[in-house]
Structure formats: C-alpha cells, structure tokens
Short mmCIF file of C-alpha atoms and ligand atoms in Angstrom, two decimals:
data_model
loop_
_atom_site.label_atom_id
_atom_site.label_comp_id
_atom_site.label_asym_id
_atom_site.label_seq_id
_atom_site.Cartn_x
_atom_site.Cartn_y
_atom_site.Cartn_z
CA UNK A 1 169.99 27.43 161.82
CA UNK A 2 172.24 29.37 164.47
CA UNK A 3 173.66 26.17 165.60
CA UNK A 4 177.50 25.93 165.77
CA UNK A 5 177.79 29.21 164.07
CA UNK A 6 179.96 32.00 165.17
CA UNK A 7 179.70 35.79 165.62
CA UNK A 8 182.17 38.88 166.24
CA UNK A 9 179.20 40.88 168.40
CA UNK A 10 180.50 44.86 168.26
CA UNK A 11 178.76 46.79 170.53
CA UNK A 12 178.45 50.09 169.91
CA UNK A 13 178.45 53.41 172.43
CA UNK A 14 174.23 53.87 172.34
CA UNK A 15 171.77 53.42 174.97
CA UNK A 16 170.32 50.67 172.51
CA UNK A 17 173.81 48.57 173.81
CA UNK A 18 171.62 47.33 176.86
CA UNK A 19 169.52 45.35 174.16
CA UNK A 20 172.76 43.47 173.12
CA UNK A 21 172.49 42.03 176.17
CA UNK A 22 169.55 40.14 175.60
CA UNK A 23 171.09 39.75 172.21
CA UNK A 24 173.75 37.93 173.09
CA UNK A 25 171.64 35.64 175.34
CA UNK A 26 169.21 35.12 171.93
CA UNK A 27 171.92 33.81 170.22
CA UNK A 28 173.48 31.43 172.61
CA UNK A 29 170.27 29.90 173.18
CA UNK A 30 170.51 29.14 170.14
CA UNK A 31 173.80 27.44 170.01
CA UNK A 32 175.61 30.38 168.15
CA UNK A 33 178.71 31.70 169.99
CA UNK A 34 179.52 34.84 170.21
CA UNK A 35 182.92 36.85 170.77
CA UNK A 36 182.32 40.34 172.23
CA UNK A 37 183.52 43.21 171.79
CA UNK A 38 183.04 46.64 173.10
CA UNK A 39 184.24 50.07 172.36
CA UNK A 40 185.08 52.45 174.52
CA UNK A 41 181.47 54.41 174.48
CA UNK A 42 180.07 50.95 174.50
CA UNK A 43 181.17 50.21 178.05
CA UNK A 44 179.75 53.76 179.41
CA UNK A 45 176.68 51.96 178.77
CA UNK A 46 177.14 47.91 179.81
CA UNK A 47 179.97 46.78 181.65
CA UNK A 48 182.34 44.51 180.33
CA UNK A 49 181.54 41.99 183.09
CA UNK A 50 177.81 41.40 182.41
CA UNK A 51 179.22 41.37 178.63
CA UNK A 52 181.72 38.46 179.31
CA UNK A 53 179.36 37.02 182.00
CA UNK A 54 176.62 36.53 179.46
CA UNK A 55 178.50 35.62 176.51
CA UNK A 56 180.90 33.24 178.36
CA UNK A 57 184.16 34.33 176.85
CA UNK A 58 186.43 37.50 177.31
CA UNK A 59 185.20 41.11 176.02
CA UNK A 60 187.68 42.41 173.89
CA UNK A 61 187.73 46.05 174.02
CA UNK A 62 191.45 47.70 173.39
CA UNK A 63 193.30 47.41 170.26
CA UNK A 64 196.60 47.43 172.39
CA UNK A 65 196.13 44.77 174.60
CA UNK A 66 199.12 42.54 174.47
CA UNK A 67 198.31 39.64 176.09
CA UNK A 68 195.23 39.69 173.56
CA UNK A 69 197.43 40.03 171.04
CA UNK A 70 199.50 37.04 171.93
CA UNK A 71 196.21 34.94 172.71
CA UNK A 72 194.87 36.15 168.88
CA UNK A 73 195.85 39.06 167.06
CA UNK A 74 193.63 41.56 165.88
CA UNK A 75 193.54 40.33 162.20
CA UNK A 76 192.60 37.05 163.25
CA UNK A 77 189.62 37.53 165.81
CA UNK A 78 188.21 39.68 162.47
CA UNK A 79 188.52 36.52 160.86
CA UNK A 80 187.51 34.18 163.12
CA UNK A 81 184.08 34.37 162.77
CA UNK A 82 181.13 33.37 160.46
CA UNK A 83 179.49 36.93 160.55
CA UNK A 84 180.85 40.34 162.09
CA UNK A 85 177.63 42.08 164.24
CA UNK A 86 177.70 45.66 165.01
CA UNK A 87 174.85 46.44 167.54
CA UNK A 88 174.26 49.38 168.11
CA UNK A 89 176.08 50.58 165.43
CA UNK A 90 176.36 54.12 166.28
CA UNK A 91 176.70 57.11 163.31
CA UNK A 92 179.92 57.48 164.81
CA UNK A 93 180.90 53.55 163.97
CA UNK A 94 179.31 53.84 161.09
CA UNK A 95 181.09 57.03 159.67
CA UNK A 96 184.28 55.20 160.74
CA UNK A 97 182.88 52.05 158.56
CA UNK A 98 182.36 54.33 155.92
CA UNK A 99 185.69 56.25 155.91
CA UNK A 100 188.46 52.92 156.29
CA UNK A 101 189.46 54.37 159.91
CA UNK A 102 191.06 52.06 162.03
CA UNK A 103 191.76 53.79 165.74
CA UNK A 104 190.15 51.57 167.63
CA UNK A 105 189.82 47.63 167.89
CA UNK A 106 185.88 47.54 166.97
CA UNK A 107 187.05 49.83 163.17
CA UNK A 108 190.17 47.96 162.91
CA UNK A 109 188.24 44.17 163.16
CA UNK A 110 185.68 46.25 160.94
CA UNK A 111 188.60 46.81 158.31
CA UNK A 112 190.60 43.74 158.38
CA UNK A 113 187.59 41.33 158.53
CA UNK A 114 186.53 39.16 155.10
CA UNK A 115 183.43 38.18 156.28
CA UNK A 116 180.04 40.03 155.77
CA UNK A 117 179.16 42.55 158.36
CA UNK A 118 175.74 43.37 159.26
CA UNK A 119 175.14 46.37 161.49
CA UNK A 120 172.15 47.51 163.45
CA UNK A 121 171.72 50.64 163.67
CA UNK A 122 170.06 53.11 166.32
CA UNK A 123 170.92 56.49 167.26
CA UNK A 124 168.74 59.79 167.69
CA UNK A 125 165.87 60.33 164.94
CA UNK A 126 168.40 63.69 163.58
CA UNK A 127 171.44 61.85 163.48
CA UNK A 128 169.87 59.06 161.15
CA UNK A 129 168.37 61.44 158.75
CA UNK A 130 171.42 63.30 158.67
CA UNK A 131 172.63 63.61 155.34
CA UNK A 132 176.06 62.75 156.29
CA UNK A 133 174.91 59.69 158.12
CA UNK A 134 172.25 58.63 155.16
CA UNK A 135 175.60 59.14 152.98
CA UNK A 136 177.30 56.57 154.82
CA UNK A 137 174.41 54.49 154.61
CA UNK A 138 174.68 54.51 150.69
CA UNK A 139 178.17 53.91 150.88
CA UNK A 140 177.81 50.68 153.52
CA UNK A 141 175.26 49.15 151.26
CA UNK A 142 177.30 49.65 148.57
CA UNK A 143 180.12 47.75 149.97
CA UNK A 144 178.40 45.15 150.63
CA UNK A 145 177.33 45.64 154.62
CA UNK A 146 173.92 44.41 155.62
CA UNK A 147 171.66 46.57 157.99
CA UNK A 148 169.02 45.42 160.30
CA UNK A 149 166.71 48.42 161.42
CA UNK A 150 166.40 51.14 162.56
CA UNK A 151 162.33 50.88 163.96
CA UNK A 152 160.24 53.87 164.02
CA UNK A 153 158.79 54.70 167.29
CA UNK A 154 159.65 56.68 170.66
CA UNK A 155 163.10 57.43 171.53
CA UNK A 156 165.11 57.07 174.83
CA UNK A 157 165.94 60.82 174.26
CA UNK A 158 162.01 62.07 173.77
CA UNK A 159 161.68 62.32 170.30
CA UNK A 160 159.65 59.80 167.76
CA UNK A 161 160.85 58.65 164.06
CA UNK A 162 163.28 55.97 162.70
CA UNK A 163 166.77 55.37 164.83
CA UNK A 164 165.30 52.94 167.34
CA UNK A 165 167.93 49.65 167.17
CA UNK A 166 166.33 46.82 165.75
CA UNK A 167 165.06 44.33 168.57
CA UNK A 168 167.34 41.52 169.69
CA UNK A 169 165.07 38.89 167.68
CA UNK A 170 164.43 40.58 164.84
CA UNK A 171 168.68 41.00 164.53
CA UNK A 172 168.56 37.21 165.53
CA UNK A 173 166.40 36.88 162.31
CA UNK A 174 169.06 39.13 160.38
CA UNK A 175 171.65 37.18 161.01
CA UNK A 176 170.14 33.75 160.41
CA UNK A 177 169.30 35.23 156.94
CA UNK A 178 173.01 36.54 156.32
CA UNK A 179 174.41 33.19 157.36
CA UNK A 180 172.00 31.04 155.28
CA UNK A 181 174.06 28.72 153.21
CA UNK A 182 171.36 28.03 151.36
CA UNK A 183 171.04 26.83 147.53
CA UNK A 184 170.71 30.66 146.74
CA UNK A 185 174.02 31.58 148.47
CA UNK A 186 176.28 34.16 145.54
CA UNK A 187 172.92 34.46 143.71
CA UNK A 188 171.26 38.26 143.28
CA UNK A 189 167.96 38.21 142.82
CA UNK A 190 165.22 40.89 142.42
CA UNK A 191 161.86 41.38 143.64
CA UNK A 192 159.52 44.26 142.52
CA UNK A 193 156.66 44.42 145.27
CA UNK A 194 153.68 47.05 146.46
CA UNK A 195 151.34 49.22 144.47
CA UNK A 196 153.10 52.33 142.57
CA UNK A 197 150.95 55.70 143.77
CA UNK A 198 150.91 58.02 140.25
CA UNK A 199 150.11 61.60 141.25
CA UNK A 200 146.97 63.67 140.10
CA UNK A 201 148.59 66.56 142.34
CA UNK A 202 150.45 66.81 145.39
CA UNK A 203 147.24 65.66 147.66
CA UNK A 204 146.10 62.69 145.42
CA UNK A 205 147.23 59.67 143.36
CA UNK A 206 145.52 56.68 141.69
CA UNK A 207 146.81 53.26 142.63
CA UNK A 208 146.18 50.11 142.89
CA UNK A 209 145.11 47.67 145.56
CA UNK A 210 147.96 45.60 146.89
CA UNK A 211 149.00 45.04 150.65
CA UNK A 212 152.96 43.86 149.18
CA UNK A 213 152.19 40.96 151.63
CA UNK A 214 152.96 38.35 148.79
CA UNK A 215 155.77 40.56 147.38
CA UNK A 216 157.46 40.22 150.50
CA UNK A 217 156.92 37.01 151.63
CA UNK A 218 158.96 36.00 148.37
CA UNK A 219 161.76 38.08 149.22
CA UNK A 220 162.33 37.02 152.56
CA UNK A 221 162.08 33.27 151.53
CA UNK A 222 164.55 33.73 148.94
CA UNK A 223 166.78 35.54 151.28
CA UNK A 224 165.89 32.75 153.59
CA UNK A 225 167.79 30.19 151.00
CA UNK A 226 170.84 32.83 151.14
CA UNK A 227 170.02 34.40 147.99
CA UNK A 228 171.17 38.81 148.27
CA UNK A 229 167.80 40.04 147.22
CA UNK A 230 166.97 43.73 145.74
CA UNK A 231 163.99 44.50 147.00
CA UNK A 232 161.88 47.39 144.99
CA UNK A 233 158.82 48.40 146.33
CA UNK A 234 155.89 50.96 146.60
CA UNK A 235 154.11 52.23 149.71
CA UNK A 236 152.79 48.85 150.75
CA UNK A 237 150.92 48.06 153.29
CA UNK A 238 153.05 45.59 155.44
CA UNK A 239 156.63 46.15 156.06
CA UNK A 240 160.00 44.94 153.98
CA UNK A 241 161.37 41.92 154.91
CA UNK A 242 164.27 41.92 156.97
CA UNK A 243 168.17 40.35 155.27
CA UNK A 244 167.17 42.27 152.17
CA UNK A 245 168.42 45.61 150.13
CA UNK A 246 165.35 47.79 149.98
CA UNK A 247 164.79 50.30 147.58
CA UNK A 248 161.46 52.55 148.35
CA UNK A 249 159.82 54.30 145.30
CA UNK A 250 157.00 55.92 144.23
CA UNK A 251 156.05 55.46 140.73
CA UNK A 252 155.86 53.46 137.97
CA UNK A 253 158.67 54.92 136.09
CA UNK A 254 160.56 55.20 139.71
CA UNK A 255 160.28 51.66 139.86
CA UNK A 256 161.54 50.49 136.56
CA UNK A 257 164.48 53.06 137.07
CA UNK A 258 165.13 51.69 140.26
CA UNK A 259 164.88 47.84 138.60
CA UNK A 260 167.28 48.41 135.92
CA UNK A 261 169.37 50.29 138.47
CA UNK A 262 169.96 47.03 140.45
CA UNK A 263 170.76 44.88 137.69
CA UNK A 264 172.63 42.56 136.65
CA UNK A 265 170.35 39.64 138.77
CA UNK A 266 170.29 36.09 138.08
CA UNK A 267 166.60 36.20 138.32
CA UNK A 268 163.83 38.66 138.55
CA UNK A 269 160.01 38.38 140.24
CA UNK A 270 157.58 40.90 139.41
CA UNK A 271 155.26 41.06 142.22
CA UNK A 272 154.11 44.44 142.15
CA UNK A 273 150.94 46.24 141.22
CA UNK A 274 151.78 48.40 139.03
CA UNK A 275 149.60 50.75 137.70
CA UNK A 276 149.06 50.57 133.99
CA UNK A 277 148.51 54.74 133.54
CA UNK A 278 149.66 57.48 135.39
CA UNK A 279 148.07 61.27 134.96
CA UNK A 280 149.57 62.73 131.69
CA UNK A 281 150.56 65.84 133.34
CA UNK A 282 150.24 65.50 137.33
CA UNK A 283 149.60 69.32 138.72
CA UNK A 284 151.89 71.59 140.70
CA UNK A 285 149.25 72.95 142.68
CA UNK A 286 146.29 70.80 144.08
CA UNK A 287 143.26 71.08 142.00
CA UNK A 288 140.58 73.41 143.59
CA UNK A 289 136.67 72.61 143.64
CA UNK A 290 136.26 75.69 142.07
CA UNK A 291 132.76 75.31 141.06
CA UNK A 292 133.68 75.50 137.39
CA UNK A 293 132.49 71.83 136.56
CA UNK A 294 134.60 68.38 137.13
CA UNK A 295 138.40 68.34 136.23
CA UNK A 296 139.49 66.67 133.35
CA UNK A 297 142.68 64.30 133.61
CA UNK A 298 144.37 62.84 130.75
CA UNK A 299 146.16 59.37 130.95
CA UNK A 300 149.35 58.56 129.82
CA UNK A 301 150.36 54.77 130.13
CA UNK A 302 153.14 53.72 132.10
CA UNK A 303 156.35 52.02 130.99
CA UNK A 304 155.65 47.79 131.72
CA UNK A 305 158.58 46.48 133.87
CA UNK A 306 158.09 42.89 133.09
CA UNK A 307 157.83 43.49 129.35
CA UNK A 308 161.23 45.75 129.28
CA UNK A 309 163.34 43.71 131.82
CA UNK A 310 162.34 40.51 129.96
CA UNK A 311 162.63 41.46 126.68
CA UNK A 312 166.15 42.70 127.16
CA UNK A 313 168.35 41.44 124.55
CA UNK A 314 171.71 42.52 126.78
CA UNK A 315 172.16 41.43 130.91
CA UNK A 316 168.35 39.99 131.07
CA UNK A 317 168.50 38.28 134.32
CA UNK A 318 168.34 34.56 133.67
CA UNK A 319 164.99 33.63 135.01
CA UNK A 320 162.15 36.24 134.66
CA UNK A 321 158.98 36.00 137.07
CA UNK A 322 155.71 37.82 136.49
CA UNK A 323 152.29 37.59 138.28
CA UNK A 324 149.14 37.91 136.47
CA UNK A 325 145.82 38.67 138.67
CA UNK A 326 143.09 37.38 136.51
CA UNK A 327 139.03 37.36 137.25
CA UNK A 328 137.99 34.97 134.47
CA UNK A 329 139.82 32.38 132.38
CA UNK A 330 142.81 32.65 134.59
CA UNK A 331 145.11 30.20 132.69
CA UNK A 332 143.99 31.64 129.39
CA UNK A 333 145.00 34.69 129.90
CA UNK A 334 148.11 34.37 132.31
CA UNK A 335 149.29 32.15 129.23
CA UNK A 336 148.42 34.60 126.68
CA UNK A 337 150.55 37.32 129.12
CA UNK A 338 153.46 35.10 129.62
CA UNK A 339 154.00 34.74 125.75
CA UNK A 340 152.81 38.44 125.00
CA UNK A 341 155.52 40.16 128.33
CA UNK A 342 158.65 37.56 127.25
CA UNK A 343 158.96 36.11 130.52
CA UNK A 344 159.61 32.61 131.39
CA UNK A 345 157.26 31.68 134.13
CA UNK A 346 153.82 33.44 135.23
CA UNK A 347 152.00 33.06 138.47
CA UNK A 348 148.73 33.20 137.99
CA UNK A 349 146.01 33.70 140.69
CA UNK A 350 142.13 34.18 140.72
CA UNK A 351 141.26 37.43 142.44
CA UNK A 352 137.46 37.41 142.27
CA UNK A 353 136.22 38.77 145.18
CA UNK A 354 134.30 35.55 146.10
CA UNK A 355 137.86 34.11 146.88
CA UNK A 356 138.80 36.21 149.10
CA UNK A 357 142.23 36.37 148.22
CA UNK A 358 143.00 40.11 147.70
CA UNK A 359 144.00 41.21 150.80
CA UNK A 360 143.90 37.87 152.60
CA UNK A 361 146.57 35.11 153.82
CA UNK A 362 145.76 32.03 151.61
CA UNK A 363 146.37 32.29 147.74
CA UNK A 364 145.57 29.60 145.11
CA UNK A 365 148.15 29.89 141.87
CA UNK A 366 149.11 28.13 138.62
CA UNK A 367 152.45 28.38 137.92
CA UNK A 368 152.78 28.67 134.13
CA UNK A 369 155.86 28.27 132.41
CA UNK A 370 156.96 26.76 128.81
CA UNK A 371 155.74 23.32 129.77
CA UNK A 372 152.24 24.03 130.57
CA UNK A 373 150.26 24.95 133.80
CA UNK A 374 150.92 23.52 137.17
CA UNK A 375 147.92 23.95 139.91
CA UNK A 376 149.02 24.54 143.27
CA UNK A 377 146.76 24.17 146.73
CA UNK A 378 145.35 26.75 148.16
CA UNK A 379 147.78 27.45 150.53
CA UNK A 380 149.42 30.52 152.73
CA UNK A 381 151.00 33.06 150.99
CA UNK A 382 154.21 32.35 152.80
CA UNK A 383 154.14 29.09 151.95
CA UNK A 384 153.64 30.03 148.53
CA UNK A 385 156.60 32.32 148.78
CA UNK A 386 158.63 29.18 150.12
CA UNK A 387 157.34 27.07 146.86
CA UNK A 388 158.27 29.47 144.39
CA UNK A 389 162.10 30.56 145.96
CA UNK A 390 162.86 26.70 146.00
CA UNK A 391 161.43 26.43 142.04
CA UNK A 392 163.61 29.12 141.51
CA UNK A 393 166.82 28.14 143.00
CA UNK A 394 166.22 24.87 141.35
CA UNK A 395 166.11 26.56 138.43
CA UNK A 396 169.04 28.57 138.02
CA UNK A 397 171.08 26.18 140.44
CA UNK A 398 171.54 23.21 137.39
CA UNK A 399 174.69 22.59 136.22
O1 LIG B 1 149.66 43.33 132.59
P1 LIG B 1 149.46 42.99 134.00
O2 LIG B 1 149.52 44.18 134.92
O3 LIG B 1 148.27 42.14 134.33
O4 LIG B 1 150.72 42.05 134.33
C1 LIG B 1 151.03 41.68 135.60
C2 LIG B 1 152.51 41.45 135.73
O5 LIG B 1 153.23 42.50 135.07
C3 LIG B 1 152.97 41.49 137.15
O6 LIG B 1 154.07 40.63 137.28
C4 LIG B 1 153.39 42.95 137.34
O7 LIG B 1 154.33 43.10 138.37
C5 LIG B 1 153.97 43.27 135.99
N1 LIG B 1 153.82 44.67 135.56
C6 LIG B 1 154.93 45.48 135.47
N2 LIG B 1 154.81 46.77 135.00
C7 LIG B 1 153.61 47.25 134.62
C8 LIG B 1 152.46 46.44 134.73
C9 LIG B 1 152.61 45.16 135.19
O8 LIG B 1 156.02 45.04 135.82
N3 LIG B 1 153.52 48.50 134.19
#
C-alpha cells in the first residue's frame, strides 16, 4: 500500500524522536521514501547522520540553507510529497501548527504544504492535558490535520497517562490509512459505536452490553478505502480505530449531539448500543442504603439517533445504516425497524446466546435494504466490516 509513496518525515525535539528511527526504517521496508527533516530540538535527540544514514537521502534541518535552497526551495520540498509526518510532534510544534508560525523550516514546510499532515504526538502526560495544548488539538483537527496517538502508559520522565508517541507501526498504519486512494477518498462518513452509560448517580449507570468491536471494525475499514470517518462512540470496550476523528461521549443525548454536530456526511452507520431509557432525574449525590426500603428510579426514554438522523428532511446524509440485534424472527423484525426508523439499509444479526455472537469474533447478518434480505456467512467481524464499507462505497460511488 506504501509502495512508491512519498513522505516529508518531521521529527520533532522529544525523546519519542529515537522511535522515528525505526520509523523511518518501517517505511522504507516498505517501499515508501521518506525525506527527513529535523528541527533543531530534534537533533539534541538523534543525529542528523543516523537520520540521513537510515533514510538514504539528506536531513534537512535549517530554513536558511542555501545550497538547499538552490537544490529545492522550501515551498517545494512541502510539496513534494504524498503526506507531511510530524513524529514526535511536540506541544511546541504543535502550538506553532496551530498559530501559522513559520521560524523554522519544519513550521514553514508545515505552512506552505497542500498536502494532509498527520502528526504524532507525545510529550509529558501535563503538557497533553494542558488546556492550551488540548486547544490546539481542537484547532488541528479542525483544519483538517490527522493525529496518530498519543498511548497511555509509563513515561520516559516517570509519570503514567496519555502523551506516549504512537509506535512506529501503528503510525505506519496511520499513514497507510491517510494515503488510501481508495473508492471512499473526499467521502465523510459517520460511525456511531459503543454502549452509552446513562447515570443513576455519580457511582452508577445502566448500559448496555457492547464491546464497540464491530463499531470499530467498520470504521477502520471504511477509513481503510480512504473514506474521513467521524467516529462517535461510548466507553467501549476495545479501542478506536486508528486514521479516524474520534469523538468520546457519554450518553445518549451526548451522542446524538455529538452526531448532528459532525454532519453533513455522505453516509451514516449506527453501530452503537444505545440505551433506549436513561434515569428521569439522575442524582447529585450517590444514593445511600439508608435502610429506608429500595430506591425508586423513574425512566425517561432517550432521543433514537437512527430515527432523527434518518428522518431528517434537510442535510440527511445520503445513505443511512442501522443495526438491529434481534433474538427471534430476526428478518421480521429488522424489516419492520428499517421501515418504522427511515433508514435505508439494516444489519440484522441473531444475538441469542446459543450463537455466541455477543461478545465474540464471528457474526452472522442479513443485510436488509429496499430490495429484500441478503444472508451473509458467518464470518469475522472484520470481515464483515470489510463487506459492508465496500457495499457502501458502491453505493454512494454511482454516477
Ligand atoms: O431500536 P433498536 O435499539 O433495536 O435499533 C437498533 C438501531 O438503532 C441501531 O442501529 C442503533 O445504533 C440505533 N439506535 C439509535 N438510538 C437509540 C436506539 C437505537 O441510534 N436511542
């Protein structure tokens, strides 16, 4: 996928830099060549030598440099390649991203480039939750920049929490994803995924069951045919995908906020487990065993994303996907739901617990749509995932 593709490779001033090393390597193994270039904090941390020595070409590394600049100009090594890297992308890079500076070659390229960026970032576990830096975040994603990481987990400088860079093959992954021409390329699609948890009080919820592992398997293999995916989701069990925009909520209503947030999309799939009701009026305080007999909670139902997003009369995306997790009569009633919601196709799947599919790999569906239902194998929910993006983009790729 890599092969005969080319990327600008920034490398940032973190300790993280040393895994750009190995990143480098990752990527000409794979046939993708990369330009490098390193700021001035960068090189306190590799040298430009190992740098050049593994990538096989010059380091670039002062905006000045004439003899660069009679070789290729500034402007056009920003445009030279297929995707511009920044790994590590330091909060310092990053607030330069964010504010349009240009003082140094890496911000300059970063400015004057047309092609999408995708930056990795990794710094200490403070710096990332910073507000300023979470503000520059926003403001990245908004224009456009993909981001790759950070990990959780233990810290060159002692501490534990998100800021740890992204590992050389998951960034590999990244930018396969970002440089996917695929049939999905210019196409925004969203993808709800996850339980929502409603709160009883600020110790317990009600929810329902759902790893997200089929919620995310569809988002990362319609990012895999290049399409930008929004991807909402509730605390799930396995982690988002990487290549996609991820928006984290809570609730039911968070969730169709955060869905009609992201549109306009050219096609929706609503994966997630949403629960129907939420607690009428979720306490402040936690609710005591006070010995005074059991507490009462009222229900209040939720709003139903599908319904509202497909019965939208203005910007409904142009291809609406629902699931429908059925015990008995599965086509029956996944057909009944597809008319009663408004949406054009429904997935349908037996979760009985004799099939073993809640919580499992495998998943056996029937895709229904206006011309009937269609019975797929019982198959890998990945490889569902793969079925379903390529029905889609053959879908809304006609004409
Ligand atoms: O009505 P039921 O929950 O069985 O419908 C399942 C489909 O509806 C799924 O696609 C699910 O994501 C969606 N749904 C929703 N909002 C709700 C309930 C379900 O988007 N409140």
């Amino acid at each position: 996928m890599l092969q005969g593709k080319r990327v600008l490779l920034i490398i940032g001033g973190g300790i993280a830099a040393f895994k750009s090393l190995d990143l480098i390597r990752r990527l000409k193994e794979r046939g993708c060549a990369v330009t490098p270039v390193l700021t001035k904090a960068g090189a306190e941390f590799v040298t430009p030598l190992s740098v050049s020595a593994l990538a096989g070409v010059k380091v670039h590394d002062a905006l000045f440099d004439l003899t660069s600049e009679a070789e290729m100009g500034h402007i056009e090594l920003s445009r030279s390649a297929d995707l511009v890297v920044v790994a590590p992308a330091t909060a310092d890079l990053m607030a330069k991203m964010a504010g349009g500076l240009a003082n140094d070659l890496a911000s300059t390229l970063l400015l004057a480039t047309d092609k999408r960026v995708l930056i990795a970032p990794a710094m200490n576990v403070r710096m990332w939750d910073h507000p300023a830096t979470q503000r520059n975040l926003a403001t990245l994603r908004g224009d456009g920049v993909l981001t790759v990481g950070p990990n959780e987990g233990d810290m060159a400088c002692g501490e534990y929490g998100p800021g740890r860079m992204a590992e050389p093959l998951e960034i590999v992954a990244a930018i396969g994803a970002a440089l996917a021409a695929g049939p999905l390329k210019g196409k925004h699609i969203l993808v709800t995924s996850g339980p929502t948890h409603e709160p009883i009080d600020p110790v317990r919820y009600i929810a329902n069951r759902s790893s997200g592992a089929q919620g995310t398997a569809i988002a990362a293999a319609l990012a895999a045919l290049g399409a930008e995916v929004t991807f909402v989701t509730g605390p799930a069990d396995v982690p988002p995908p990487q290549g996609v925009r991820v928006v984290r909520v809570q609730t039911a209503r968070e969730m169709l906020e955060a869905v009609q947030a992201a549109l306009p999309a050219d096609a929706a799939v609503f994966a997630a487990a949403v629960a129907d009701w939420r607690v009428a009026s979720a306490s402040a305080s936690k609710i005591k065993k006070d010995g005074k007999g059991l507490p009462t909670l009222e229900f209040a139902e939720n709003p139903d994303i599908l319904a509202t997003v497909s019965q939208m009369t203005d910007g409904r995306p142009g291809l609406v996907v629902g699931f429908a997790a059925e015990t008995d009569d599965v086509i029956g009633h996944a057909t009944a739901k597809r008319a009663r919601k408004g949406c054009d196709w429904i997935l349908a799947n037996d979760v009985s617990p004799e099939t073993g599919i809640m919580g499992g790999t495998e998943n056996a569906v029937t895709l229904i749509t206006a011309e009937g239902a269609e019975d797929w194998p019982r198959m890998g929910k990945d490889e569902v995932a793969r079925r379903l993006a390529q029905r889609i983009a053959d879908a809304i790729t006609v004409g």
